[in-house]
Coordinates of C-alpha atoms in Angstrom, one line a residue:
X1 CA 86.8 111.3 92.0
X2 CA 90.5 110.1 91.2
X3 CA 90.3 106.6 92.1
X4 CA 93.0 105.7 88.9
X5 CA 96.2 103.9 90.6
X6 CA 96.3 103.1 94.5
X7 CA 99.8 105.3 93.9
X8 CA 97.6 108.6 93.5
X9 CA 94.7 107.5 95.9
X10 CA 92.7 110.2 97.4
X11 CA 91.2 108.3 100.6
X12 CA 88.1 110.5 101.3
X13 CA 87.0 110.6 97.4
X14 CA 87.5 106.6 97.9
X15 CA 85.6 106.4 101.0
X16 CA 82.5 109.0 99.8
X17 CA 82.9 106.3 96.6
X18 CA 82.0 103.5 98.7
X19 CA 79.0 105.5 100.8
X20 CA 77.6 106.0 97.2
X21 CA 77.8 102.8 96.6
X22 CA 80.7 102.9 93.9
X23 CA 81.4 99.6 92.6
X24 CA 84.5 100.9 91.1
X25 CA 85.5 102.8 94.0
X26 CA 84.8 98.9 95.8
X27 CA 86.8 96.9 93.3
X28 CA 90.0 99.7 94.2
X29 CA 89.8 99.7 97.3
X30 CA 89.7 95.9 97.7
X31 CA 92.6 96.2 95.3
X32 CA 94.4 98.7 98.1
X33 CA 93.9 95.9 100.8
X34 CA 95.1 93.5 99.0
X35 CA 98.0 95.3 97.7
X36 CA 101.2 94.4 100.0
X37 CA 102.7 98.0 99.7
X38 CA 103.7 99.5 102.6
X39 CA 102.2 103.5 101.3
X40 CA 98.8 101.0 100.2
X41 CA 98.5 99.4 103.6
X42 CA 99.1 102.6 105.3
X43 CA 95.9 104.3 103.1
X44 CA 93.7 100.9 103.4
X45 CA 94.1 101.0 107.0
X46 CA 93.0 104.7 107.6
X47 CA 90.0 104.5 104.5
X48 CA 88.9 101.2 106.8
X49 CA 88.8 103.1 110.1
X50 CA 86.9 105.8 108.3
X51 CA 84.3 103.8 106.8
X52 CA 83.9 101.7 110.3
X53 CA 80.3 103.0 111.5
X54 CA 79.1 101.9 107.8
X55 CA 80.1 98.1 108.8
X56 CA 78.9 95.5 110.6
X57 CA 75.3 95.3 108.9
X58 CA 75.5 92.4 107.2
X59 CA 74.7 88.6 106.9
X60 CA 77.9 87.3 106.5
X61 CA 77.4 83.3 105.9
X62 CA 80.5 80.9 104.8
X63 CA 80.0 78.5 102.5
X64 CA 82.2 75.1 101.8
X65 CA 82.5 71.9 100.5
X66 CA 84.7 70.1 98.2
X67 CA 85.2 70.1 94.7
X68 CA 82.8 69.2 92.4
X69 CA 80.2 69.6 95.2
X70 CA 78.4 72.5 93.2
X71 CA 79.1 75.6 95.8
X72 CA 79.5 78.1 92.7
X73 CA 75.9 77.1 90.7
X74 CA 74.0 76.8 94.2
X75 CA 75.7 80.7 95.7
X76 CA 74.8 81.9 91.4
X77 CA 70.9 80.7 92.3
X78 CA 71.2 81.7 95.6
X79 CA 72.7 84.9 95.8
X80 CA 70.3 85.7 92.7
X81 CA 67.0 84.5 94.8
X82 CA 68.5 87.3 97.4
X83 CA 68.6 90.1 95.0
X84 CA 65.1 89.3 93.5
X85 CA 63.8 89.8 97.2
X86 CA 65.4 92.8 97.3
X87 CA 68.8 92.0 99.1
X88 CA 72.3 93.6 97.9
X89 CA 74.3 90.4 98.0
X90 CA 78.6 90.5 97.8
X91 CA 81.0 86.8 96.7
X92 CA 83.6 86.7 97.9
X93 CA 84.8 83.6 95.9
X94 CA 88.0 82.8 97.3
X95 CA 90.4 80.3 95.1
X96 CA 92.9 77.8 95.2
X97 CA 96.6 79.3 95.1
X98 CA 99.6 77.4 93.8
X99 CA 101.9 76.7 96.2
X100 CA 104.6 76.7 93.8
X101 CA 103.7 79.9 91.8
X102 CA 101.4 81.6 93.7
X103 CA 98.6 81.7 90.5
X104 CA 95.1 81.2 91.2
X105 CA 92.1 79.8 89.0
X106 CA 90.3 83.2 89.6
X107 CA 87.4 82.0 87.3
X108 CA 84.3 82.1 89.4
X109 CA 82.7 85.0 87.1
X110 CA 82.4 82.2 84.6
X111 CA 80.7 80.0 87.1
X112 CA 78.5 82.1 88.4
X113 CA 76.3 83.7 85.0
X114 CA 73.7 85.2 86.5
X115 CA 75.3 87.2 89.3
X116 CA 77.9 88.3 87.2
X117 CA 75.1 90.3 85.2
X118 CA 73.1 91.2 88.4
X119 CA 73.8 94.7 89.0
X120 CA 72.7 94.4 92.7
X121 CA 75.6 91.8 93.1
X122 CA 79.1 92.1 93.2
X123 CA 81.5 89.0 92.7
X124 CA 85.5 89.1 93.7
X125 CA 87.5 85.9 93.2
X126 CA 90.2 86.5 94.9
X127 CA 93.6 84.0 95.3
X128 CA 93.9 82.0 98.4
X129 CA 97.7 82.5 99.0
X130 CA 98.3 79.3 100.8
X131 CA 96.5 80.6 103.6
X132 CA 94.9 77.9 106.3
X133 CA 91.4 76.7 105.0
X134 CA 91.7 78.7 101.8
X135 CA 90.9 82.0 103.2
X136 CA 92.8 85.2 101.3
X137 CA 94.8 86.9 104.0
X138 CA 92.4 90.5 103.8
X139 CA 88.5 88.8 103.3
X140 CA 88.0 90.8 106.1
X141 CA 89.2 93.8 105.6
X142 CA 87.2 93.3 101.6
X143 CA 84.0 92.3 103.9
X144 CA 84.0 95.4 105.3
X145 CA 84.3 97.3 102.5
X146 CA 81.3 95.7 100.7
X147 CA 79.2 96.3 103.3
X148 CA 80.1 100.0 103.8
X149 CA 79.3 99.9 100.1
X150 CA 75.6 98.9 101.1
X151 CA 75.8 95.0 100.5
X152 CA 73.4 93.4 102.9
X153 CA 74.7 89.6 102.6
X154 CA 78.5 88.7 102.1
X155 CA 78.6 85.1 100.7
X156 CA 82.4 83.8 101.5
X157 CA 82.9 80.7 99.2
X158 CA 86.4 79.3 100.4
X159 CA 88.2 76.1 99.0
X160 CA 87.2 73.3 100.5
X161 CA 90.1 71.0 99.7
X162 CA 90.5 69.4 103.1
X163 CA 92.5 72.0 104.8
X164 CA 91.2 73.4 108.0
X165 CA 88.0 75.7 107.2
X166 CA 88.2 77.1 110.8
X167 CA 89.5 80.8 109.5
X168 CA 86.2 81.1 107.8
X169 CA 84.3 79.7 109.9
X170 CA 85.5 82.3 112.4
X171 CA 84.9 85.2 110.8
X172 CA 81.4 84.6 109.4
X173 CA 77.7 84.6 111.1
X174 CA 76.8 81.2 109.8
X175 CA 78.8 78.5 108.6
X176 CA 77.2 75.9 105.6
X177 CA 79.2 72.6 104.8
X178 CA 77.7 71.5 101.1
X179 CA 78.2 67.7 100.9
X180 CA 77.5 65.0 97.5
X181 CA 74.6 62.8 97.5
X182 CA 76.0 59.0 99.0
X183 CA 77.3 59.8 101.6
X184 CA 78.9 56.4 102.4
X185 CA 82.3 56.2 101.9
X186 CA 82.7 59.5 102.7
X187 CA 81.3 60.0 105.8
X188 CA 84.2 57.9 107.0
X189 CA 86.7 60.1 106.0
X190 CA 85.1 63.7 106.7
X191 CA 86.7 65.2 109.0
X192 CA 85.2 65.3 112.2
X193 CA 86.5 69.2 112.7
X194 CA 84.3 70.1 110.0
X195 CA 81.1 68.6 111.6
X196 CA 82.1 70.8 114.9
X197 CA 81.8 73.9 113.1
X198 CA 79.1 73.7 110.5
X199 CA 76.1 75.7 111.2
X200 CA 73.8 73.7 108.6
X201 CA 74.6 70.7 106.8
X202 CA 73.3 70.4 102.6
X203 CA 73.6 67.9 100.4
X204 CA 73.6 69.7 97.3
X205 CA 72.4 67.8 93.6
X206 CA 69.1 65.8 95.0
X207 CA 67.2 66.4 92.0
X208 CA 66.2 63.7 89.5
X209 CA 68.3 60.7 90.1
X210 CA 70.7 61.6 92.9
X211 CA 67.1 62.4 95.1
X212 CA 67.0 59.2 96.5
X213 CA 70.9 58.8 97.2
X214 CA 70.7 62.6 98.7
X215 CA 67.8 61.6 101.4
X216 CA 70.3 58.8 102.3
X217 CA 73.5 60.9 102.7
X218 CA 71.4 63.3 105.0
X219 CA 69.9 60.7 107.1
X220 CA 73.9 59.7 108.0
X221 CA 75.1 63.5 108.6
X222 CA 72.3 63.7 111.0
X223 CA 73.3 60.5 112.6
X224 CA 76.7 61.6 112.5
X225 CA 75.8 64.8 114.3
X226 CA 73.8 63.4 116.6
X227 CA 76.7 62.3 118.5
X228 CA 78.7 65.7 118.5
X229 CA 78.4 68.2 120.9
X230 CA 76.6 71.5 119.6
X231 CA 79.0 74.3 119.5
X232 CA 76.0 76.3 120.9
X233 CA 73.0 75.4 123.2
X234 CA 70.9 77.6 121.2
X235 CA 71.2 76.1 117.6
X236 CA 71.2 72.4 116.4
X237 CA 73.0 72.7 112.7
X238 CA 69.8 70.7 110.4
X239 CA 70.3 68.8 107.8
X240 CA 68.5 69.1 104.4
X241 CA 68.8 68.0 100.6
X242 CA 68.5 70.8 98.1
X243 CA 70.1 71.1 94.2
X244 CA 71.6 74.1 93.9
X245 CA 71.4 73.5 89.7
X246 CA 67.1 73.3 90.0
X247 CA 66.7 75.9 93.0
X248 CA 65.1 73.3 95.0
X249 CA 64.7 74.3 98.5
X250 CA 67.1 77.2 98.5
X251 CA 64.3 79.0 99.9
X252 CA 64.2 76.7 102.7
X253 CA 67.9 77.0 103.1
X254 CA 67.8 80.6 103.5
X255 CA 64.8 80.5 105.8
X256 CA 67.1 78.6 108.2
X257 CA 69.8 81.0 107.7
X258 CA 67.6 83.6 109.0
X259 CA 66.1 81.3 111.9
X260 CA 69.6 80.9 113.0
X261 CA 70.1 84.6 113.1
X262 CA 66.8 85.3 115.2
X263 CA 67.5 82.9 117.8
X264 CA 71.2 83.7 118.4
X265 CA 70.4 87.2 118.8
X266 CA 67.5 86.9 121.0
X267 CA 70.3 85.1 123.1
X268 CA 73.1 87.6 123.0
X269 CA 75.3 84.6 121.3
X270 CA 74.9 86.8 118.0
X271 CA 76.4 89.8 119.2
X272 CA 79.3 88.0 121.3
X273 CA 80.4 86.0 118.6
X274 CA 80.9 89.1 116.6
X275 CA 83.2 91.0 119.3
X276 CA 84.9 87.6 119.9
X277 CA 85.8 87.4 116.2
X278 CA 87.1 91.6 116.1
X279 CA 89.5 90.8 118.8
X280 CA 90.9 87.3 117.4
X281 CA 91.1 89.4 114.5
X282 CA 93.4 91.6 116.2
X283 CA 95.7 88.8 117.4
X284 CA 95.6 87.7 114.1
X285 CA 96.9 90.8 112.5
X286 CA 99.3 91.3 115.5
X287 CA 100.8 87.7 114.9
X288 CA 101.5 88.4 111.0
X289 CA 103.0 92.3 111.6
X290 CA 105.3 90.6 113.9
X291 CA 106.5 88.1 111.7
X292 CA 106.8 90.7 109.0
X293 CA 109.3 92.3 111.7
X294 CA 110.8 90.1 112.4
X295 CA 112.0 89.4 109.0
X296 CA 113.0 92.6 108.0
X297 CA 114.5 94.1 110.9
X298 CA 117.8 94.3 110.6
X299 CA 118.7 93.1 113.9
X300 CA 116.9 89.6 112.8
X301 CA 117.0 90.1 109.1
X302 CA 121.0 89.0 109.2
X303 CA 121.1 86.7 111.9
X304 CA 117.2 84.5 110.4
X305 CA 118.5 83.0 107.2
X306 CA 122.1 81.5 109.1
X307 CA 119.7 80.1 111.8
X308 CA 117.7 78.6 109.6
X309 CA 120.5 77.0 107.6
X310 CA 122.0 75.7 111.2
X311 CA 118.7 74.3 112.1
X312 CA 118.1 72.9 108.8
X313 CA 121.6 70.8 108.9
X314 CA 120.9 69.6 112.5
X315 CA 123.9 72.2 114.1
X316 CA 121.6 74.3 116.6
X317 CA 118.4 73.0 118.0
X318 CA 115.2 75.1 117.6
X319 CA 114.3 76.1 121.2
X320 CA 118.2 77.5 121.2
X321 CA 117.6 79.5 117.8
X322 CA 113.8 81.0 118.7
X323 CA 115.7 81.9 122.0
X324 CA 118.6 83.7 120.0
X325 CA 115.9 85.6 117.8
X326 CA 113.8 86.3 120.7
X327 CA 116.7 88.2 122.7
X328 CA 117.4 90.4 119.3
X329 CA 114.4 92.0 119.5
X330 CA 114.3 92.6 123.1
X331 CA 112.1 89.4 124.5
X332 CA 112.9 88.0 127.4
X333 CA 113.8 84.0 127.4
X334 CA 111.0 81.6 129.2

């Protein structure tokens, strides 16, 4: 199959690729998502529509925390524990973009060994592009693609450098915050937004010395937690101390993981939160190919960049400007 250059791209020898399980066919296609070509876009779109009936399967579970907290050792002795037990496990490592250049890190190969050699994983680093909470603009589109590939668990490992982590946590089945032994100081200044959404709380290096500190962090998450709301009557997010380095308690991790899973879908909360997330998907996407519109359409194109100059030096106010912009493109004022 001629899977080469996106340019020359035959979209059913790309999509039979993926059924077979391809992992080249899977690093080009995530390529053709990602590319920002109109003709690539056009063929993602249809090879995605094609491939839909394959998707869906999967675990998908977020996983966050800050730097330095160990989320690349624990997902490498995680994702491996998965794939000894027989699971097909996708990374979607996602990494800190420059906001000046736009370059990413892109090195979570070198930090995750074992996976890299596993062949029943498959790692993508992929840049963040300034996107809110460190998400690349098409993980889901690349979710999607793994699991039509056949990968049972998607791992999405995103930032975690204090921006919002709601995108992720709103496009994945179960949400895990990884927090440092000592809680402390910390505690303080975690956000409280991040507490709402976590699924599972784990403080990550409680082996050897940091054990005792790590039993002391956890007992002031669960405090902490105590006093927020669940996001769902179903589930309490736990708290536990594991070390990602030794592969102490992963299995325990993972057995809540799956707990989670049972008892949402025994509740219908599973398969809601799925649809809910397709269709705030497709506001999403509708929100961004309007901006992209409104860009380059030559009835705004001309008009944007002496707005925003007028704005920017105090001459029109913004309500008057979005109004101007709005009636170019046929939208009525309110």
């Amino acid at each position: 199959m001629s899977i080469q250059t996106p340019s020359r791209l035959n979209k059913d020898a790309l999509a039979e690729g993926l059924r077979q399980g391809n992992r080249a066919a899977l690093a080009r296609a995530i390529t053709l998502v990602e590319s920002r070509k109109a003709e690539h876009r056009q063929i993602a779109r249809a090879l995605i529509q094609d491939l839909l009936p394959l998707t869906g399967k999967a675990h998908r579970v977020g996983i966050t925390g800050v730097p330095g907290v160990g989320k690349s050792t624990t997902i490498d002795m995680l994702g491996s524990n998965l794939t000894a037990a027989g699971h097909k496990v996708a990374v979607l490592a996602v990494d800190p973009s420059s906001t000046r250049t736009g370059g990413s890190i892109l090195g979570d190969k070198t930090r995750m060994a074992q996976l890299a050699v596993d062949t029943s994983a498959f790692i993508r680093p992929s840049p963040s592009a300034g996107t809110l909470g460190g998400v690349a603009a098409k993980t889901r589109e690349t979710m999607l693609l793994c699991e039509a590939a056949g990968f049972d668990i998607i791992l999405v490992e995103t930032v975690g450098i204090g921006q919002s982590e709601t995108t992720v946590a709103d496009m994945v089945d179960f949400f895990l915050v990884l927090m440092l032994p000592g809680a402390g100081d910390e505690l303080q200044g975690i956000k409280k937004g991040v507490l709402e959404i976590a699924d599972m709380i784990a403080v990550n290096k409680a082996d050897g010395d940091g054990a005792l500190r790590a039993r002391s962090a956890a007992s002031d998450y669960r405090a902490a937690l105590h006093i927020l709301a669940p996001k769902s009557p179903t589930w309490s997010p736990p708290v536990m101390t594991i070390s990602g380095l030794v592969n102490q308690d992963l299995d325990k991790l993972w057995e809540q993981v799956e707990l989670h899973k049972a008892k949402m879908t025994a509740t219908g909360e599973w398969q809601t939160r799925r649809a809910d997330q397709q269709v705030a998907w497709m506001w999403d996407m509708l929100q961004q190919r309007m901006m992209e519109a409104l860009k380059t359409d030559p009835r705004t194109a001309s008009r944007l960049k002496s707005l925003e100059t007028s704005v920017r030096n105090g001459e029109t106010a913004v309500s008057f400007a979005v109004d101007e912009l709005a009636g170019l493109i046929g939208l009525s004022n309110t």
